[in-house]
CSV table of C-alpha atoms and ligand atoms in Angstrom, one decimal:
chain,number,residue,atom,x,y,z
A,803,UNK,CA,0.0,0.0,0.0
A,804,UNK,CA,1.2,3.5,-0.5
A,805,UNK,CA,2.4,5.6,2.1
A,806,UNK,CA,0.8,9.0,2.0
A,807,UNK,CA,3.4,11.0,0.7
A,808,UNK,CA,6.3,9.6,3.0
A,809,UNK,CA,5.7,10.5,7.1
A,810,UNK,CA,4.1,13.3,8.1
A,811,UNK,CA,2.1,12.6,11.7
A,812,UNK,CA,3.5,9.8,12.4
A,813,UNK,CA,0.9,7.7,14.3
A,814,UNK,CA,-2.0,8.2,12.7
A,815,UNK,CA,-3.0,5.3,10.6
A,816,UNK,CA,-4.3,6.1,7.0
A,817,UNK,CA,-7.6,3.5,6.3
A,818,UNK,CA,-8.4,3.1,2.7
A,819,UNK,CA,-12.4,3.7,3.0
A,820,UNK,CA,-14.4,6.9,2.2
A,821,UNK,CA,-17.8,7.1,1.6
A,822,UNK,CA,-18.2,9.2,-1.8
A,823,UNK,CA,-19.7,12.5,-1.4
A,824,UNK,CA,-23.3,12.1,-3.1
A,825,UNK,CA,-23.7,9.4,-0.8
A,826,UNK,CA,-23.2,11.4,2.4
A,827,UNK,CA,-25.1,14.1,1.0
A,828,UNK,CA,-28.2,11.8,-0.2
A,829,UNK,CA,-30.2,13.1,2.7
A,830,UNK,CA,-30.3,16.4,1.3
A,831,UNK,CA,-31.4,15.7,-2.2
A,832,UNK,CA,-34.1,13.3,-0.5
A,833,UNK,CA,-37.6,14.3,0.8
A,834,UNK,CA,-37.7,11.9,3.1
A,835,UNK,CA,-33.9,13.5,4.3
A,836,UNK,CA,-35.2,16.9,4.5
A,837,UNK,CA,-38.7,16.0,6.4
A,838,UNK,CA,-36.7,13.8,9.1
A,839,UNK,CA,-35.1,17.4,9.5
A,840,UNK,CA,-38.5,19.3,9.7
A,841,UNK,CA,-39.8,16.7,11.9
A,842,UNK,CA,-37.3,16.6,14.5
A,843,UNK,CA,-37.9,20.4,15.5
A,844,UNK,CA,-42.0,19.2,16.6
A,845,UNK,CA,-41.7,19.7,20.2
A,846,UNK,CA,-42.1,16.8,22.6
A,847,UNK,CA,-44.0,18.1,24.9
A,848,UNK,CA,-47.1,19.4,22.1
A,849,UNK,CA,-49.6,17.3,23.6
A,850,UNK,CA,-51.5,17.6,20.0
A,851,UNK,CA,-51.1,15.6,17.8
A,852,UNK,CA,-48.5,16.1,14.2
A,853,UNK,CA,-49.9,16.9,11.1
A,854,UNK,CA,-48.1,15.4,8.1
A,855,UNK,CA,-48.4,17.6,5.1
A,856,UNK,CA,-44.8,16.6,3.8
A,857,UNK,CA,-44.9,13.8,2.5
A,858,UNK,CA,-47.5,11.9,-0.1
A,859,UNK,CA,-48.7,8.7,2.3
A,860,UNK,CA,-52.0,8.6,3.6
A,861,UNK,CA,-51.8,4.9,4.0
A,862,UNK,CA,-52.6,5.3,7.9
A,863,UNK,CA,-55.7,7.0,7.5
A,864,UNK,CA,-58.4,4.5,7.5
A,865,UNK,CA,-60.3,6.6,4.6
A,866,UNK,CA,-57.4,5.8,2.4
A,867,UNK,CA,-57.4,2.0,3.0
A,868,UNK,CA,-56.4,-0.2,0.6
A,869,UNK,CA,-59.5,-2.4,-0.8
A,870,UNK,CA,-60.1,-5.6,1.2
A,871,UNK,CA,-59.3,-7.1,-2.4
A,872,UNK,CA,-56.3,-6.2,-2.6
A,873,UNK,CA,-55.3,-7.6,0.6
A,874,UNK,CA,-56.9,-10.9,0.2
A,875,UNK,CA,-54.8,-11.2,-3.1
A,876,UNK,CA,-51.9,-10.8,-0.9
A,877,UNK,CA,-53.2,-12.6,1.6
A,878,UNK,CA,-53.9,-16.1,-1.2
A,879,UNK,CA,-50.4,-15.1,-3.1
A,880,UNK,CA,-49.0,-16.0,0.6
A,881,UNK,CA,-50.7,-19.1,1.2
A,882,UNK,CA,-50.7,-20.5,-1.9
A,883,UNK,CA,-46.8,-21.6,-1.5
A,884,UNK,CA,-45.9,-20.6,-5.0
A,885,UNK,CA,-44.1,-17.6,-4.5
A,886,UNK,CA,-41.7,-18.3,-1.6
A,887,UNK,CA,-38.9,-19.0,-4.3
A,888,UNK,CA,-36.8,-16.4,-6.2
A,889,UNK,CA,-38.7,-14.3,-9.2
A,890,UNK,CA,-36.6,-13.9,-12.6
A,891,UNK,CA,-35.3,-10.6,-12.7
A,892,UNK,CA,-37.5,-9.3,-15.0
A,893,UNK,CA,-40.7,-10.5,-12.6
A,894,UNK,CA,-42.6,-13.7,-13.1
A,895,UNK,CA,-44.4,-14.1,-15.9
A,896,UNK,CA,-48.1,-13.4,-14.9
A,897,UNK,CA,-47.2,-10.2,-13.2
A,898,UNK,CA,-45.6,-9.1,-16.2
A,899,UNK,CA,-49.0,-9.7,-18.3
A,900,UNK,CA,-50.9,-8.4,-16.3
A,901,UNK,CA,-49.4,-4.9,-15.9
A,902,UNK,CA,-48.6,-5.1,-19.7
A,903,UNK,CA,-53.0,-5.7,-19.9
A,904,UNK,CA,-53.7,-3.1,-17.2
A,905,UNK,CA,-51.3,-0.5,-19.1
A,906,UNK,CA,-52.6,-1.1,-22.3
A,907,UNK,CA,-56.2,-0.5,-21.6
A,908,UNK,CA,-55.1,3.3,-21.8
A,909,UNK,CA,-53.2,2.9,-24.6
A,910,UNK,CA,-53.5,2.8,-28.6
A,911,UNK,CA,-51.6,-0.1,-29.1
A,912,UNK,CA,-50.8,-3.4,-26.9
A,913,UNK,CA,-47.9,-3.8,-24.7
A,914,UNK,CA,-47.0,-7.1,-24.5
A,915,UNK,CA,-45.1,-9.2,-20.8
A,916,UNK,CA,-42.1,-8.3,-22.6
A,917,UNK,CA,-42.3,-4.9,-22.5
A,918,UNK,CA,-43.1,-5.0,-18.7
A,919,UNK,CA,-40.4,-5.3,-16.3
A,920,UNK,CA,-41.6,-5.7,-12.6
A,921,UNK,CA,-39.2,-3.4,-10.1
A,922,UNK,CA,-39.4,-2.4,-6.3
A,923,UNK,CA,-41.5,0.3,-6.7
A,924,UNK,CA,-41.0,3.4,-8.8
A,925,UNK,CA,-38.2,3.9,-6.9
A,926,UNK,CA,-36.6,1.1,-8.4
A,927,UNK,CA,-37.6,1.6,-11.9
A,928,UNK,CA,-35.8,4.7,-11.9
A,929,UNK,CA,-33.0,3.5,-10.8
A,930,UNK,CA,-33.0,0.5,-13.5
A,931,UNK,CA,-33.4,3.1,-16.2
A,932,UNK,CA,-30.9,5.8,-15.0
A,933,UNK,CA,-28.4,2.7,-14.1
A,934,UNK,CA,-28.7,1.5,-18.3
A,935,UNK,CA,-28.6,5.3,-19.5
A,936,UNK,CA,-25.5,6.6,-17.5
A,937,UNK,CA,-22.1,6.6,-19.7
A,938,UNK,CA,-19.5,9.2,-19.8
A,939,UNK,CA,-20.6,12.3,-20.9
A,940,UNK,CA,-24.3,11.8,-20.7
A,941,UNK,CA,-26.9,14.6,-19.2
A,942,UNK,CA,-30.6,14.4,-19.0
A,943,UNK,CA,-33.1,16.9,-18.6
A,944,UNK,CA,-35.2,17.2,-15.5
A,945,UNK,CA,-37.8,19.2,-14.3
A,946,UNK,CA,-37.8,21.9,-11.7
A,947,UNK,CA,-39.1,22.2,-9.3
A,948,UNK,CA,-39.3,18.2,-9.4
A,949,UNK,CA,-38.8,15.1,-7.6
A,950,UNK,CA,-35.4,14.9,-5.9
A,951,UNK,CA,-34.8,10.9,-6.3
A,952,UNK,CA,-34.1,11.6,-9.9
A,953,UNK,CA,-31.3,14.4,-9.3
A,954,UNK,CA,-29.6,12.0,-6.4
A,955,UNK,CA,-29.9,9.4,-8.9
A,956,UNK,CA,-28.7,11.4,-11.9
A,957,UNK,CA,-25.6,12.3,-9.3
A,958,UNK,CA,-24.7,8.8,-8.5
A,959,UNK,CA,-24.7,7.7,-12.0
A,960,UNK,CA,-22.6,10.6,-13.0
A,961,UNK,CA,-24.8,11.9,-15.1
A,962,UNK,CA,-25.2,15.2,-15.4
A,963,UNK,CA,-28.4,17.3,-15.0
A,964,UNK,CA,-30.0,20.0,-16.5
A,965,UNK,CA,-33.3,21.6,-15.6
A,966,UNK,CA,-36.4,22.9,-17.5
A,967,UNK,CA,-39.1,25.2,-16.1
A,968,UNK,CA,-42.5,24.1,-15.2
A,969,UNK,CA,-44.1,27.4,-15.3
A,970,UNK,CA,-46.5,28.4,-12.8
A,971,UNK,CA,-48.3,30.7,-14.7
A,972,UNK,CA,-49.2,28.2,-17.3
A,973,UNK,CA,-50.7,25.6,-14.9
A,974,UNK,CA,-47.4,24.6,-14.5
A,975,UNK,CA,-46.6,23.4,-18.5
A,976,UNK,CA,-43.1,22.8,-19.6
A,977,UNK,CA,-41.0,25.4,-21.1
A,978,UNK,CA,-40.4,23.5,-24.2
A,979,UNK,CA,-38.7,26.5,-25.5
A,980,UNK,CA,-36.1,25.8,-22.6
A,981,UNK,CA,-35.9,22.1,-23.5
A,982,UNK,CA,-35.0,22.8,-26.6
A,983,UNK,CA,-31.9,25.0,-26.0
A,984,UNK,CA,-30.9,22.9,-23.1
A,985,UNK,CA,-30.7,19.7,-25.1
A,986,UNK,CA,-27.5,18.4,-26.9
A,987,UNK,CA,-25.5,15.3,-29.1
A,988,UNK,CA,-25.2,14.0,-25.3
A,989,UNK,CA,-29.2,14.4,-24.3
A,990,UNK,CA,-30.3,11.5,-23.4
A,991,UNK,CA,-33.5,11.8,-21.9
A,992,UNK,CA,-36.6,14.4,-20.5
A,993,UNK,CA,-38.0,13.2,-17.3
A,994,UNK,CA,-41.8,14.4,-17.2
A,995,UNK,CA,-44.0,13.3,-14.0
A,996,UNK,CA,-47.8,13.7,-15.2
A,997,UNK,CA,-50.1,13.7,-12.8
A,998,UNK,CA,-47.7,16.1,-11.2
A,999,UNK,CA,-45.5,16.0,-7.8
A,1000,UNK,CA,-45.0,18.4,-6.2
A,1001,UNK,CA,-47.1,20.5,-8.6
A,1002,UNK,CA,-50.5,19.0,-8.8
A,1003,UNK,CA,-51.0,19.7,-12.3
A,1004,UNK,CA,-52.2,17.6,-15.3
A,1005,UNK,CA,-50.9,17.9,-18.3
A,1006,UNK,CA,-53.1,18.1,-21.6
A,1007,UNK,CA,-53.3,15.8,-24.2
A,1008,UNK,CA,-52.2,18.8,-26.8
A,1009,UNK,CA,-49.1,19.2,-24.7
A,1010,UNK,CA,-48.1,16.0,-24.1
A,1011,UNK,CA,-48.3,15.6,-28.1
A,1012,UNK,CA,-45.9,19.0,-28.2
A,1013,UNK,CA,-43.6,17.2,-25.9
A,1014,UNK,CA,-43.8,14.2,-28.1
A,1015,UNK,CA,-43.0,16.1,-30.7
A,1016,UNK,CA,-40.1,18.1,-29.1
A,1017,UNK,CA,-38.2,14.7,-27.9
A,1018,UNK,CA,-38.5,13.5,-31.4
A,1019,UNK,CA,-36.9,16.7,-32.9
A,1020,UNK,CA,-34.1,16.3,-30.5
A,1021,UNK,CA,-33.8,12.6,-30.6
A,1022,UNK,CA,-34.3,11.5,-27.2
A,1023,UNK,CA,-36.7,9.5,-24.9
A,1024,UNK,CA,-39.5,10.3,-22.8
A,1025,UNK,CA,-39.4,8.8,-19.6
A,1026,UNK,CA,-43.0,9.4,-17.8
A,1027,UNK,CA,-43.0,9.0,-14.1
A,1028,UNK,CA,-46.8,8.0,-14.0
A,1029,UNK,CA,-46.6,6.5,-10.8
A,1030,UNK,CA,-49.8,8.9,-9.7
A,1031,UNK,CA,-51.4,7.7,-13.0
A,1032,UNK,CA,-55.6,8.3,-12.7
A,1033,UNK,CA,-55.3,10.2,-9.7
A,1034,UNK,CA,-56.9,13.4,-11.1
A,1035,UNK,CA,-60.1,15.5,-10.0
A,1036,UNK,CA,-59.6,18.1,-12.3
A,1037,UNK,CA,-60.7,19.1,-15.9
A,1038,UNK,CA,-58.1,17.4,-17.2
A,1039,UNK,CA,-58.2,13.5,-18.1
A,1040,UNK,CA,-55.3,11.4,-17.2
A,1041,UNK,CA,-53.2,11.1,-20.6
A,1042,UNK,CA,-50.2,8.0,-20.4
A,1043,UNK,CA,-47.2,9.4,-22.4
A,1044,UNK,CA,-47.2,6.2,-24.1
A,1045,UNK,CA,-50.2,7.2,-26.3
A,1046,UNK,CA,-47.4,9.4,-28.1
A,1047,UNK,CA,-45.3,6.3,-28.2
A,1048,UNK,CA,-45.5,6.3,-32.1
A,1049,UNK,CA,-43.8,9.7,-31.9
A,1050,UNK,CA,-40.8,9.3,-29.8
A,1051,UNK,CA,-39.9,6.0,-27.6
A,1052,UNK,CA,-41.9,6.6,-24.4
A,1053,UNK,CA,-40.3,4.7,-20.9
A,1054,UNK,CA,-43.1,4.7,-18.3
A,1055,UNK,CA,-42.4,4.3,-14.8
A,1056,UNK,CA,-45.2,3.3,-12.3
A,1057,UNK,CA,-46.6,1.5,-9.1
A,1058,UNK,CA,-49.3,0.6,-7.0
A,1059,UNK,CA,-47.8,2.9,-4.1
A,1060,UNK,CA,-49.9,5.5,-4.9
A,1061,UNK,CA,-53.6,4.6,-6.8
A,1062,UNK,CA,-53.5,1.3,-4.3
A,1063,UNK,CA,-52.4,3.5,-1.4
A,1064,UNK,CA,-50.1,0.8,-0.4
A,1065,UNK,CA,-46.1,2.6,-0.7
A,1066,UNK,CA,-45.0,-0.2,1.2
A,1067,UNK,CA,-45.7,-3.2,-0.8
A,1068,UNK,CA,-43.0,-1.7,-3.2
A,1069,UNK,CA,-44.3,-3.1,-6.3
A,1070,UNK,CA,-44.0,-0.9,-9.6
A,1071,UNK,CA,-42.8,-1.5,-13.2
A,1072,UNK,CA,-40.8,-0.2,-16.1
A,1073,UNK,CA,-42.6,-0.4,-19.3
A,1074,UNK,CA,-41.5,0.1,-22.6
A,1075,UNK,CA,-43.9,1.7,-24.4
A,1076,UNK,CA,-42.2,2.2,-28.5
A,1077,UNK,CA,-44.5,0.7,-30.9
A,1078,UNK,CA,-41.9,1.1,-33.5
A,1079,UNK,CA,-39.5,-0.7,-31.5
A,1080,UNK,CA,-36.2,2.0,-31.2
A,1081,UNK,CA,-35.5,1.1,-27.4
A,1082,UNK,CA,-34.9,-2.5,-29.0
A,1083,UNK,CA,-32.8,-1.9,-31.8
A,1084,UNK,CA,-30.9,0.6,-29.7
A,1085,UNK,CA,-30.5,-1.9,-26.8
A,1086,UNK,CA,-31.9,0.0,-24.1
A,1087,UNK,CA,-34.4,-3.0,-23.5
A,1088,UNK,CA,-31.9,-5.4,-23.4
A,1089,UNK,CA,-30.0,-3.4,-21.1
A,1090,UNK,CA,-32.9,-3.1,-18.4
A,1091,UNK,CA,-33.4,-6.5,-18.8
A,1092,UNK,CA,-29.6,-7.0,-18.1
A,1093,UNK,CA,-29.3,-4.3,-15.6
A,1094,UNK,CA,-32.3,-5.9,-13.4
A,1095,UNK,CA,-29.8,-9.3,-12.8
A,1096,UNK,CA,-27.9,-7.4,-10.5
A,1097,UNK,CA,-30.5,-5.3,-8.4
A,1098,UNK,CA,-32.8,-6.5,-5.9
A,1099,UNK,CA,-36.9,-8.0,-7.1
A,1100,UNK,CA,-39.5,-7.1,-5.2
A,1101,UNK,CA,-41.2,-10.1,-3.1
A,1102,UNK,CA,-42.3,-12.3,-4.9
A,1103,UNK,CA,-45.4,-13.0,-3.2
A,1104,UNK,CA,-46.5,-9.5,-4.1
A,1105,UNK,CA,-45.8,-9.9,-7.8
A,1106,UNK,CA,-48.0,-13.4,-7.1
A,1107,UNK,CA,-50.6,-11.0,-6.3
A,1108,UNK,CA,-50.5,-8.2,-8.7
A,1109,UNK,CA,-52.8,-10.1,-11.3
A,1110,UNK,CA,-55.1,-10.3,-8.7
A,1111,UNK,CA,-54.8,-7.0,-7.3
A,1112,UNK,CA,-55.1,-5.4,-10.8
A,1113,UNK,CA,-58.6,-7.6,-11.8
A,1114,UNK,CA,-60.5,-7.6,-8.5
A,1115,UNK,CA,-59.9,-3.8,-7.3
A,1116,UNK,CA,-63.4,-2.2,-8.4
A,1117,UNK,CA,-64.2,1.1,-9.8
A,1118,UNK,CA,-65.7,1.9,-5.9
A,1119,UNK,CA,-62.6,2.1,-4.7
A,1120,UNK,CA,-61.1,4.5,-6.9
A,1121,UNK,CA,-64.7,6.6,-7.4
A,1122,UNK,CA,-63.7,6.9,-3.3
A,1123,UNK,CA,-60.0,7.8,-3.2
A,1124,UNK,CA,-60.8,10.5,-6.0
A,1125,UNK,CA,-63.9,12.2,-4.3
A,1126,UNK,CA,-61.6,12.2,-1.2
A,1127,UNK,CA,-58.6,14.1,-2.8
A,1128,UNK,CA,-61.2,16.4,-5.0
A,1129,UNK,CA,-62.4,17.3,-1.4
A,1130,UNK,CA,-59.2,17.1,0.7
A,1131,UNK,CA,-57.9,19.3,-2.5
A,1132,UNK,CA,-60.9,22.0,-2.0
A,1133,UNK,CA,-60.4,23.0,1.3
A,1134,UNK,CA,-56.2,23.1,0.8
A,1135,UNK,CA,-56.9,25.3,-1.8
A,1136,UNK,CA,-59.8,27.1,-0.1
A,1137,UNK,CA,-58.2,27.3,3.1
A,1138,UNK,CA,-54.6,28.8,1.3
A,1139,UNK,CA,-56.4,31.8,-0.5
A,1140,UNK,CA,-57.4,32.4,3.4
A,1141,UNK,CA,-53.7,33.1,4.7
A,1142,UNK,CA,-51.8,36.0,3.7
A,1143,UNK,CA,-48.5,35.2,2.9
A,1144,UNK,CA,-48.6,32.3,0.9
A,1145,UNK,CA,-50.4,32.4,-2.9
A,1146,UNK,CA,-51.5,29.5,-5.1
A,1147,UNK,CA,-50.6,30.1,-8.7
A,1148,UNK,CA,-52.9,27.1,-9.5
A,1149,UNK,CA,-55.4,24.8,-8.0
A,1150,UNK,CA,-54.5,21.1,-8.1
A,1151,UNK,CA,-56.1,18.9,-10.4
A,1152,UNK,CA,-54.2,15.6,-9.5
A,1153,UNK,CA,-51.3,13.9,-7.4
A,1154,UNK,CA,-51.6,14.4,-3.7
A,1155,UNK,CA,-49.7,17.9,-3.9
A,1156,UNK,CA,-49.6,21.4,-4.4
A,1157,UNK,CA,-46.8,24.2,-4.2
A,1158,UNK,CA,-47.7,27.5,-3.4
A,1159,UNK,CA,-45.1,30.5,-3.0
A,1160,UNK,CA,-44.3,32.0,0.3
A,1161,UNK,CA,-44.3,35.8,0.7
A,1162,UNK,CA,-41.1,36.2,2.8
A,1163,UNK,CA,-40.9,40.0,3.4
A,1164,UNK,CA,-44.3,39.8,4.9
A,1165,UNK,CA,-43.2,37.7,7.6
A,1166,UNK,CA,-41.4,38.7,10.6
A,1167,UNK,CA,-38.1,36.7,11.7
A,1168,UNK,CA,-38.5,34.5,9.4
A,1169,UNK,CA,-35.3,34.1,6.7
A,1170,UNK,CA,-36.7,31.6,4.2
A,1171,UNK,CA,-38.9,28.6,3.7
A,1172,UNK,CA,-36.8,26.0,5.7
A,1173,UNK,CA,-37.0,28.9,8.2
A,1174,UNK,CA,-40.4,28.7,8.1
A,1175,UNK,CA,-40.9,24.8,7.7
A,1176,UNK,CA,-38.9,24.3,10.9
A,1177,UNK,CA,-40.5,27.3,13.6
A,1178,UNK,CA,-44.1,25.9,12.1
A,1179,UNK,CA,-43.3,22.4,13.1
A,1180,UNK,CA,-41.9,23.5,16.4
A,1181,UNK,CA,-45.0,25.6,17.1
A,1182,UNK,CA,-47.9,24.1,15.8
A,1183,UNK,CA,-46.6,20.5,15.4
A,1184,UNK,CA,-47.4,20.7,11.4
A,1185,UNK,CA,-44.8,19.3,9.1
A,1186,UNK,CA,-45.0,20.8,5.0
A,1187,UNK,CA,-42.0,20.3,2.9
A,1188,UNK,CA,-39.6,23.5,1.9
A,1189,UNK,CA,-39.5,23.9,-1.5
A,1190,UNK,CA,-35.7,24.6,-1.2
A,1191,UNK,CA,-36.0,20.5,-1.3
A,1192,UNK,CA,-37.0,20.9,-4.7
A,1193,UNK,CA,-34.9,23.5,-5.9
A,1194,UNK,CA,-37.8,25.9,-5.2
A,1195,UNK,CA,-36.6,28.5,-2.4
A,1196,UNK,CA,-39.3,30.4,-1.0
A,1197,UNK,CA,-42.0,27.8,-2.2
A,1198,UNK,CA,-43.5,25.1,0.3
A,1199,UNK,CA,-45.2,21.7,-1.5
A,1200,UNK,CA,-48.1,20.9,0.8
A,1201,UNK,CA,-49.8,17.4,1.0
A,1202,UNK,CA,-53.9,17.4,0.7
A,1203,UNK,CA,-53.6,13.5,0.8
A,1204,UNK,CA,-54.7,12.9,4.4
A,1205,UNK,CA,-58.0,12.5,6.5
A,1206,UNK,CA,-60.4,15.8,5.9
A,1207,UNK,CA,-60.5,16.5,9.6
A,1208,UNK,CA,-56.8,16.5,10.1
A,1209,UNK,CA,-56.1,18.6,6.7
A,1210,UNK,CA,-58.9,21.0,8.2
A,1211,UNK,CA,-56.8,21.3,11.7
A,1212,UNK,CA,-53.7,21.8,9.9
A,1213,UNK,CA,-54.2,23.9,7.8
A,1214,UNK,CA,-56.1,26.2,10.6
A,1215,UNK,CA,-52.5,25.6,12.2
A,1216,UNK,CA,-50.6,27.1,9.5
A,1217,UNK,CA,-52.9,30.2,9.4
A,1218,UNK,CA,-52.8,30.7,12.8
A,1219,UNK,CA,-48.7,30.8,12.6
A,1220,UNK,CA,-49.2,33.4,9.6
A,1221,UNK,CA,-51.1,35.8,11.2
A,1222,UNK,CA,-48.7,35.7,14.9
A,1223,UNK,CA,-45.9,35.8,12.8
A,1224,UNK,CA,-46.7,38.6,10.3
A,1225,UNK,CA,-45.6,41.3,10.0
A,1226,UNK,CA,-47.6,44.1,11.5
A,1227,UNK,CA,-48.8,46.8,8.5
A,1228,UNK,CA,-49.1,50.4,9.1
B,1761,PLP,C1,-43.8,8.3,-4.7
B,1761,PLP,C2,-43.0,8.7,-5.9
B,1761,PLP,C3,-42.1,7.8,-6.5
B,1761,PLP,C4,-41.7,6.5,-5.9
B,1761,PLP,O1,-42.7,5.6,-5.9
B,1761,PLP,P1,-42.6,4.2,-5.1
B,1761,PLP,O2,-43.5,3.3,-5.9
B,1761,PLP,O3,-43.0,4.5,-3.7
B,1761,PLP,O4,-41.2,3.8,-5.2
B,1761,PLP,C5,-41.5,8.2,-7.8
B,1761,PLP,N1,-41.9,9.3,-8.4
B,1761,PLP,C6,-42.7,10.2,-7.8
B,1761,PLP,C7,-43.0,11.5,-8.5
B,1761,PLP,C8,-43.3,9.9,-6.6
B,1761,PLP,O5,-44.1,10.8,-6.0
């Protein structure tokens, strides 16, 4: 071993392990990093109870509860005995249909199993496709503000990133003009998450065609984070990228985390949605495919019960989930054009979020919007996410995805820490 540059101190021994930087600072790209911040400054001693408006799981409210279907799928996958061995990589066959027939019933084509690939999560699909796409050199474009698994993830890959607007004052559209001048011979890829975290928009079918159109000029992918696909209460329908799939290669990432309301059964999918088959000829397929033999499948028992979960879970269900968040969505909104402060550029429409921009200077003491994420959890026990997370200083991303009684206490939290903390006009 080499010596460090011959003596120096002499008894200090020199160890040949460091942790590389974007691992140590992971926490800080990550919103569950920044929220285990926020959270820790909720005083013990609050004999109310915490509000979580930070992050998008409202699993624990039993108005969010996963249909008894769902579970008894789980429940029989379990018990059946057929899924305690090890999946392929790619996910056992009859999960991978059955996504590929759940997907397609939105779609102008057919995917087939082999276009599904069965991941932990979304979390994990990302990672698969970021893995496959990261060489020297290469940069993809990302939205801001955004979801900050996909810059940590860009960062461990080495691969470089470079931001588009979403702009508030257009419902929160692309800036395609931006995408353009942003993209080069070393683009890979445009990230677009539709419905929309943290924005809690939905984009149009027209746009999504002008985005189509735009990746295909430039001669790169889309990859559609879809993961809160048909969660909208808006004017907008739910539109998959992969309709556009005859335009430009489309890679759709998804799960059940969000529609099912069950994040911790980490079961989501890649799927390849290219009609005209350019992810294949390129390799990018094969790749994934490849990629997935050295990453980590979710249970098995759970892809067991996808089929199941996908056939029996009835329109009720989701006619429920949807009136909730088209309420729960109401009062946020409702309840925001209340406080001074803090403005709404636009009323959600889908996802379990909303950002809204924070009016520093007419706060007192206050220095920014971790500032004010921090003294609101230490004096009214309600945790929101700064948008400085996101790239967004000055913006918060609130969470309507809880129990209506607890959003409406809350929320009369927050105003209540406006007004004591305003600044006093003449
Ligand atoms: C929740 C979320 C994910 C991760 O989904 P999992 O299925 O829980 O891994 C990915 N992208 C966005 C935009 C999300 O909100």
């Amino acid at each position: 071993m080499e010596s460090g540059g011959g003596g120096g101190c002499g008894g200090a021994k020199r160890w040949g392990f460091r942790p590389n930087a974007a691992a140590a600072s992971a926490a800080t790209w990550s919103v569950r990093g920044t929220l285990n911040k926020i959270r820790a400054a909720v005083p013990a001693g609050d004999a109310r109870v915490a509000i979580p408006l930070g992050n998008g799981d409202p699993s624990l409210f039993a108005s969010f509860r996963t249909p008894a279907a769902a579970e008894d799928a789980v429940v029989a996958a379990v018990r059946s005995a057929q899924f305690n061995c090890y999946a392929p990589a790619v996910g056992i066959p009859s999960a991978r249909s059955a996504i590929a027939e759940y997907l397609s019933r939105d779609l102008p084509y057919k995917l087939s199993s082999d276009d599904i690939f069965v991941t932990g999560g979304c979390t994990q699909a990302v990672d698969a496709v970021f893995s496959i796409l990261a060489r020297p050199g290469v940069n993809i474009l990302l939205p801001m503000p955004g979801f900050p698994l996909y810059e940590a993830r860009s960062v461990f890959s080495g691969i470089d990133v470079r931001y588009f607007d979403l702009i508030p004052e257009k419902g929160w559209e692309i800036d395609l003009e931006a995408v353009e001048a942003l993209a080069d011979e070393n683009t890979a890829a445009m990230v677009i998450i539709n419905p929309n975290n943290p924005c809690g928009n939905v984009f149009t079918y027209q746009h999504l065609a002008k985005v189509a159109e735009t990746a295909s000029k430039l001669g790169i992918m889309v990859i559609a984070d879809e993961v809160y696909d048909h969660l909208v209460f808006g004017s907008n329908p739910f539109v998959p990228m992969g309709v556009f799939g005859e335009t430009v290669p489309v890679v759709t990432l998804g799960s059940i985390s969000k529609r099912w309301v069950v994040p911790g059964w980490r079961l989501g999918w890649v799927a390849i949605c290219d009609p005209k088959g350019i992810l294949r000829e390129t390799k990018v397929v094969d790749s994934i495919a490849s990629y997935l033999n050295i990453s980590t499948d979710p249970a098995t028992f759970i892809q067991g019960a996808i089929p199941h979960i996908l056939e029996n879970t009835k329109e009720d269900f989701f006619n429920k989930i949807i009136a909730l968040l088209r309420e729960t969505a109401d009062i946020c909104y409702n309840a925001i054009k209340e406080i001074e402060c803090i403005t709404c550029p636009h009323k959600p429409e889908g996802s379990m979020f909303v950002m809204v921009k924070l009016n520093i200077s007419c706060l007192e003491h206050i220095h920014d919007d971790v500032d004010f994420c921090k003294k609101l959890a230490e004096e009214e026990s309600v945790i929101i996410l700064p948008g400085s997370a996101l790239g967004m200083k000055n913006w918060l991303r609130i969470t309507f995805a809880i129990d209506p009684s607890s959003l409406v206490d809350g929320l009369g939290r927050l105003k209540s820490f406006c007004r004591r903390n305003a600044k006093l006009r003449n």
